Amino acid sequence: MTTAIVTGASRGIGRAAAIEMSNNKDVDNMVLIATNEAKLGETMGLLNPRVNVRAIVYDFSSQEGIQEMVKEIYDEFGSIDWLLNIAGYTDPKALLDTTLESMVKTYNVNVFSLVAMTKECVKYMKLNDQSKILNVASTAGMSPRPGWLSYASSKSAVISISETLALELSEYNILVYCISPGRAATDLRKTLAPEEDPTTIMQAEDVANLIGDLMKMSEYCLDGQNIVVRKQVKKL
C-alpha cells in the first residue's frame, strides 16, 4: 500500500500533480495538504475515485504542528512512501520595496516547511524498502532576476537542499528528485507576470506529466539532479 503526500494541492502544479498521482496504479492512499479548504475540496473531486484520500487544511507559513500532522498520517495509513513538496509562495519585490516579514513568509513556505515536512516524513520513509521525495524549485532559483529577491533565493535553496538530501538519504534508499519549472500557467505565475498571456506558456499539466513519470521510476539516474522543465508554446 503506497501512500503519497502532496502539498500545495489546491491549485496549479500541486492540483495537477495530485490528479496525476491518483491515476498511478501504484498509489493507494493520498493526502492532500493546502491552505484553501474550498479549492482543496475541488481537487478531491477531480481525483480518480479508486484511491483513498484525506484532505488536510494547513498553512505552511508556520511549521507548528507539522510533526503531529505527519504522525497522524502515518498512524492512519501505516506508511508514508512518497512526498511531493509543491506548496509555494511569492511576493515579488525588489530589495528596497520588500519587507523582512514578506521574506520570512516566503522562506517559511518555500524552504523551512519543506525541510520540516521532509524531516518528519523521512522518520517513517526510512522504514520502507524504497521511498521517493520530489521537490519543486524553479528556474528562478538558477539565475538572478531583479525584483524576485525572496522567491528566487528561496528556490535556489530548494535546489541545494534537494542535492544534499539525495546524498544524505541514499543510505535509506530514498530517492530525491528536484524539478525547476520554467514559465507555467499557474496562479503563482499570474502574481509574477500579470500581463502575460497564459496560453503562450507551459501548463501545469505538462509539469504534472513529468512528475508522474519521475515517481514511476526506481532508478538513481535522475536522483539528486535539478531537472529543468520548459515547454515552448507557439501560437498559430
Short mmCIF file of N, CA and C in Angstrom, two decimals, residues 106-214:
data_model
loop_
_atom_site.label_atom_id
_atom_site.label_comp_id
_atom_site.label_asym_id
_atom_site.label_seq_id
_atom_site.Cartn_x
_atom_site.Cartn_y
_atom_site.Cartn_z
N THR A 106 8.00 33.99 2.77
CA THR A 106 8.43 33.26 1.57
C THR A 106 9.32 32.08 1.94
N TYR A 107 10.27 32.33 2.84
CA TYR A 107 11.18 31.26 3.25
C TYR A 107 10.47 30.22 4.13
N ASN A 108 9.52 30.67 4.94
CA ASN A 108 8.76 29.71 5.74
C ASN A 108 8.03 28.70 4.86
N VAL A 109 7.35 29.20 3.82
CA VAL A 109 6.58 28.31 2.94
C VAL A 109 7.49 27.51 2.02
N ASN A 110 8.42 28.19 1.37
CA ASN A 110 9.20 27.57 0.30
C ASN A 110 10.38 26.73 0.79
N VAL A 111 10.90 27.06 1.98
CA VAL A 111 12.12 26.40 2.45
C VAL A 111 11.92 25.67 3.78
N PHE A 112 11.57 26.42 4.82
CA PHE A 112 11.56 25.83 6.16
C PHE A 112 10.48 24.77 6.33
N SER A 113 9.29 25.01 5.77
CA SER A 113 8.24 23.99 5.87
C SER A 113 8.56 22.78 5.02
N LEU A 114 9.22 23.01 3.88
CA LEU A 114 9.67 21.88 3.05
C LEU A 114 10.64 21.00 3.83
N VAL A 115 11.58 21.65 4.51
CA VAL A 115 12.55 20.88 5.31
C VAL A 115 11.85 20.17 6.46
N ALA A 116 10.93 20.85 7.13
CA ALA A 116 10.22 20.26 8.26
C ALA A 116 9.38 19.07 7.82
N MET A 117 8.65 19.22 6.71
CA MET A 117 7.86 18.10 6.20
C MET A 117 8.75 16.92 5.83
N THR A 118 9.85 17.23 5.17
CA THR A 118 10.76 16.16 4.74
C THR A 118 11.35 15.44 5.94
N LYS A 119 11.79 16.19 6.93
CA LYS A 119 12.39 15.58 8.11
C LYS A 119 11.41 14.63 8.80
N GLU A 120 10.18 15.09 9.00
CA GLU A 120 9.21 14.26 9.71
C GLU A 120 8.81 13.04 8.87
N CYS A 121 8.68 13.21 7.56
CA CYS A 121 8.31 12.07 6.71
C CYS A 121 9.43 11.05 6.62
N VAL A 122 10.67 11.51 6.59
CA VAL A 122 11.81 10.59 6.48
C VAL A 122 11.89 9.66 7.68
N LYS A 123 11.43 10.11 8.84
CA LYS A 123 11.42 9.25 10.01
C LYS A 123 10.66 7.95 9.74
N TYR A 124 9.63 8.04 8.90
CA TYR A 124 8.82 6.87 8.56
C TYR A 124 9.24 6.27 7.22
N MET A 125 9.68 7.10 6.30
CA MET A 125 10.11 6.61 4.99
C MET A 125 11.29 5.64 5.08
N LYS A 126 12.16 5.88 6.02
CA LYS A 126 13.35 5.02 6.13
C LYS A 126 13.01 3.60 6.57
N LEU A 127 11.76 3.38 6.97
CA LEU A 127 11.31 2.04 7.33
C LEU A 127 10.91 1.23 6.09
N ASN A 128 10.78 1.90 4.95
CA ASN A 128 10.34 1.25 3.72
C ASN A 128 11.53 0.67 2.95
N ASP A 129 11.21 -0.18 1.98
CA ASP A 129 12.26 -0.69 1.09
C ASP A 129 12.78 0.43 0.20
N GLN A 130 11.87 1.27 -0.27
CA GLN A 130 12.25 2.45 -1.06
C GLN A 130 11.17 3.50 -0.94
N SER A 131 11.59 4.77 -0.87
CA SER A 131 10.66 5.88 -0.82
C SER A 131 11.13 6.96 -1.80
N LYS A 132 10.25 7.93 -2.05
CA LYS A 132 10.58 8.97 -3.02
C LYS A 132 10.12 10.34 -2.53
N ILE A 133 10.98 11.32 -2.76
CA ILE A 133 10.67 12.71 -2.43
C ILE A 133 10.85 13.54 -3.69
N LEU A 134 9.89 14.38 -3.98
CA LEU A 134 10.01 15.30 -5.11
C LEU A 134 9.81 16.72 -4.62
N ASN A 135 10.80 17.57 -4.87
CA ASN A 135 10.74 18.98 -4.50
C ASN A 135 10.59 19.83 -5.75
N VAL A 136 9.70 20.80 -5.70
CA VAL A 136 9.52 21.71 -6.83
C VAL A 136 10.23 23.02 -6.53
N ALA A 137 11.27 23.29 -7.32
CA ALA A 137 12.00 24.55 -7.23
C ALA A 137 11.51 25.45 -8.36
N SER A 138 12.42 26.08 -9.08
CA SER A 138 12.03 26.95 -10.18
C SER A 138 13.28 27.37 -10.94
N THR A 139 13.10 27.68 -12.23
CA THR A 139 14.24 28.23 -12.97
C THR A 139 14.65 29.58 -12.41
N ALA A 140 13.75 30.21 -11.65
CA ALA A 140 14.10 31.46 -10.98
C ALA A 140 15.21 31.26 -9.96
N GLY A 141 15.34 30.04 -9.46
CA GLY A 141 16.39 29.75 -8.49
C GLY A 141 17.73 29.46 -9.13
N MET A 142 17.78 29.48 -10.46
CA MET A 142 19.01 29.15 -11.17
C MET A 142 19.71 30.37 -11.76
N SER A 143 19.01 31.49 -11.84
CA SER A 143 19.60 32.69 -12.43
C SER A 143 19.03 33.92 -11.74
N PRO A 144 19.84 34.99 -11.59
CA PRO A 144 19.37 36.19 -10.89
C PRO A 144 18.26 36.90 -11.66
N ARG A 145 17.23 37.33 -10.93
CA ARG A 145 16.12 38.02 -11.54
C ARG A 145 15.76 39.24 -10.70
N PRO A 146 16.05 40.44 -11.18
CA PRO A 146 15.72 41.65 -10.42
C PRO A 146 14.25 41.70 -10.07
N GLY A 147 13.96 42.01 -8.83
CA GLY A 147 12.59 42.11 -8.37
C GLY A 147 12.02 40.83 -7.79
N TRP A 148 12.79 39.75 -7.87
CA TRP A 148 12.32 38.47 -7.36
C TRP A 148 13.21 37.98 -6.23
N LEU A 149 13.73 38.88 -5.44
CA LEU A 149 14.77 38.55 -4.46
C LEU A 149 14.40 37.38 -3.56
N SER A 150 13.29 37.48 -2.85
CA SER A 150 12.95 36.44 -1.88
C SER A 150 12.57 35.13 -2.56
N TYR A 151 11.78 35.20 -3.63
CA TYR A 151 11.34 33.98 -4.31
C TYR A 151 12.50 33.24 -4.96
N ALA A 152 13.30 33.98 -5.74
CA ALA A 152 14.41 33.35 -6.46
C ALA A 152 15.41 32.73 -5.50
N SER A 153 15.74 33.45 -4.43
CA SER A 153 16.73 32.92 -3.49
C SER A 153 16.18 31.72 -2.73
N SER A 154 14.88 31.72 -2.44
CA SER A 154 14.28 30.56 -1.74
C SER A 154 14.30 29.33 -2.63
N LYS A 155 14.06 29.50 -3.92
CA LYS A 155 14.06 28.36 -4.83
C LYS A 155 15.49 27.86 -5.09
N SER A 156 16.45 28.77 -5.03
CA SER A 156 17.84 28.35 -5.11
C SER A 156 18.18 27.46 -3.92
N ALA A 157 17.65 27.81 -2.76
CA ALA A 157 17.85 26.99 -1.56
C ALA A 157 17.24 25.61 -1.74
N VAL A 158 16.06 25.53 -2.35
CA VAL A 158 15.41 24.24 -2.57
C VAL A 158 16.27 23.33 -3.45
N ILE A 159 16.89 23.90 -4.46
CA ILE A 159 17.76 23.12 -5.34
C ILE A 159 18.93 22.54 -4.54
N SER A 160 19.57 23.39 -3.75
CA SER A 160 20.72 22.94 -2.96
C SER A 160 20.32 21.91 -1.91
N ILE A 161 19.19 22.15 -1.27
CA ILE A 161 18.68 21.21 -0.26
C ILE A 161 18.42 19.84 -0.89
N SER A 162 17.83 19.84 -2.06
CA SER A 162 17.50 18.58 -2.74
C SER A 162 18.76 17.80 -3.09
N GLU A 163 19.76 18.50 -3.59
CA GLU A 163 21.01 17.84 -3.95
C GLU A 163 21.69 17.23 -2.71
N THR A 164 21.62 17.95 -1.60
CA THR A 164 22.22 17.45 -0.36
C THR A 164 21.45 16.26 0.19
N LEU A 165 20.11 16.37 0.17
CA LEU A 165 19.29 15.27 0.70
C LEU A 165 19.45 14.00 -0.11
N ALA A 166 19.65 14.13 -1.42
CA ALA A 166 19.84 12.94 -2.24
C ALA A 166 21.04 12.13 -1.76
N LEU A 167 22.07 12.82 -1.32
CA LEU A 167 23.26 12.16 -0.80
C LEU A 167 23.02 11.61 0.61
N GLU A 168 22.41 12.43 1.46
CA GLU A 168 22.19 12.03 2.86
C GLU A 168 21.25 10.83 2.98
N LEU A 169 20.21 10.82 2.15
CA LEU A 169 19.14 9.82 2.32
C LEU A 169 19.33 8.57 1.48
N SER A 170 20.41 8.53 0.72
CA SER A 170 20.64 7.36 -0.12
C SER A 170 20.81 6.09 0.72
N GLU A 171 21.33 6.23 1.94
CA GLU A 171 21.52 5.05 2.79
C GLU A 171 20.20 4.40 3.18
N TYR A 172 19.10 5.17 3.09
CA TYR A 172 17.78 4.62 3.40
C TYR A 172 17.02 4.24 2.11
N ASN A 173 17.72 4.30 0.97
CA ASN A 173 17.09 4.02 -0.32
C ASN A 173 15.92 4.96 -0.58
N ILE A 174 16.12 6.23 -0.25
CA ILE A 174 15.13 7.26 -0.52
C ILE A 174 15.64 8.10 -1.70
N LEU A 175 14.87 8.10 -2.79
CA LEU A 175 15.22 8.89 -3.96
C LEU A 175 14.71 10.31 -3.78
N VAL A 176 15.54 11.28 -4.12
CA VAL A 176 15.15 12.69 -4.01
C VAL A 176 15.26 13.34 -5.39
N TYR A 177 14.12 13.75 -5.91
CA TYR A 177 14.08 14.44 -7.20
C TYR A 177 13.83 15.93 -6.97
N CYS A 178 14.36 16.75 -7.85
CA CYS A 178 14.10 18.19 -7.81
C CYS A 178 13.81 18.65 -9.24
N ILE A 179 12.69 19.32 -9.42
CA ILE A 179 12.40 19.87 -10.73
C ILE A 179 12.30 21.39 -10.64
N SER A 180 12.73 22.05 -11.70
CA SER A 180 12.67 23.51 -11.78
C SER A 180 11.86 23.90 -13.01
N PRO A 181 10.56 24.10 -12.83
CA PRO A 181 9.74 24.51 -13.98
C PRO A 181 10.08 25.93 -14.42
N GLY A 182 10.00 26.13 -15.72
CA GLY A 182 10.06 27.49 -16.25
C GLY A 182 8.68 28.12 -16.16
N ARG A 183 8.39 29.01 -17.07
CA ARG A 183 7.09 29.70 -17.04
C ARG A 183 5.94 28.71 -17.22
N ALA A 184 5.02 28.71 -16.26
CA ALA A 184 3.86 27.82 -16.33
C ALA A 184 2.61 28.60 -15.94
N ALA A 185 1.51 28.27 -16.56
CA ALA A 185 0.26 28.99 -16.36
C ALA A 185 -0.38 28.60 -15.03
N THR A 186 0.05 29.23 -13.96
CA THR A 186 -0.48 28.98 -12.62
C THR A 186 -0.84 30.31 -11.96
N ASP A 187 -1.54 30.25 -10.83
CA ASP A 187 -1.86 31.46 -10.08
C ASP A 187 -0.58 32.16 -9.63
N LEU A 188 0.43 31.36 -9.28
CA LEU A 188 1.71 31.92 -8.85
C LEU A 188 2.33 32.73 -9.98
N ARG A 189 2.25 32.21 -11.19
CA ARG A 189 2.80 32.92 -12.34
C ARG A 189 2.06 34.22 -12.60
N LYS A 190 0.74 34.23 -12.37
CA LYS A 190 -0.05 35.46 -12.54
C LYS A 190 0.46 36.56 -11.62
N THR A 191 0.91 36.16 -10.41
CA THR A 191 1.46 37.14 -9.48
C THR A 191 2.77 37.71 -10.00
N LEU A 192 3.59 36.85 -10.59
CA LEU A 192 4.89 37.28 -11.07
C LEU A 192 4.80 38.06 -12.38
N ALA A 193 3.86 37.68 -13.25
CA ALA A 193 3.76 38.31 -14.57
C ALA A 193 2.29 38.47 -14.94
N PRO A 194 1.61 39.44 -14.34
CA PRO A 194 0.16 39.58 -14.52
C PRO A 194 -0.27 39.91 -15.95
N GLU A 195 0.61 40.46 -16.77
CA GLU A 195 0.24 40.84 -18.13
C GLU A 195 0.47 39.71 -19.15
N GLU A 196 1.01 38.60 -18.71
CA GLU A 196 1.38 37.52 -19.61
C GLU A 196 0.16 36.72 -20.06
N ASP A 197 0.13 36.34 -21.34
CA ASP A 197 -0.93 35.50 -21.88
C ASP A 197 -0.66 34.05 -21.48
N PRO A 198 -1.49 33.45 -20.61
CA PRO A 198 -1.22 32.10 -20.12
C PRO A 198 -1.28 31.03 -21.20
N THR A 199 -1.91 31.32 -22.31
CA THR A 199 -2.00 30.32 -23.38
C THR A 199 -0.69 30.18 -24.15
N THR A 200 0.24 31.09 -23.92
CA THR A 200 1.52 31.06 -24.66
C THR A 200 2.62 30.35 -23.88
N ILE A 201 2.30 29.86 -22.69
CA ILE A 201 3.34 29.24 -21.86
C ILE A 201 2.92 27.82 -21.43
N MET A 202 3.82 27.14 -20.79
CA MET A 202 3.60 25.77 -20.34
C MET A 202 2.43 25.70 -19.35
N GLN A 203 1.70 24.60 -19.40
CA GLN A 203 0.57 24.41 -18.50
C GLN A 203 0.97 23.54 -17.30
N ALA A 204 0.21 23.66 -16.22
CA ALA A 204 0.50 22.88 -15.01
C ALA A 204 0.49 21.38 -15.31
N GLU A 205 -0.36 20.96 -16.22
CA GLU A 205 -0.47 19.54 -16.56
C GLU A 205 0.81 19.02 -17.22
N ASP A 206 1.51 19.89 -17.95
CA ASP A 206 2.77 19.48 -18.56
C ASP A 206 3.79 19.12 -17.48
N VAL A 207 3.84 19.92 -16.43
CA VAL A 207 4.76 19.65 -15.32
C VAL A 207 4.33 18.39 -14.57
N ALA A 208 3.02 18.26 -14.38
CA ALA A 208 2.50 17.09 -13.67
C ALA A 208 2.80 15.79 -14.41
N ASN A 209 2.80 15.84 -15.73
CA ASN A 209 3.13 14.64 -16.52
C ASN A 209 4.56 14.19 -16.23
N LEU A 210 5.48 15.15 -16.15
CA LEU A 210 6.86 14.80 -15.83
C LEU A 210 6.96 14.24 -14.41
N ILE A 211 6.26 14.88 -13.48
CA ILE A 211 6.26 14.39 -12.10
C ILE A 211 5.77 12.94 -12.06
N GLY A 212 4.71 12.67 -12.80
CA GLY A 212 4.20 11.30 -12.85
C GLY A 212 5.23 10.32 -13.36
N ASP A 213 5.96 10.71 -14.39
CA ASP A 213 6.99 9.83 -14.94
C ASP A 213 8.11 9.60 -13.92
N LEU A 214 8.52 10.65 -13.24
CA LEU A 214 9.60 10.52 -12.26
C LEU A 214 9.20 9.60 -11.10
#
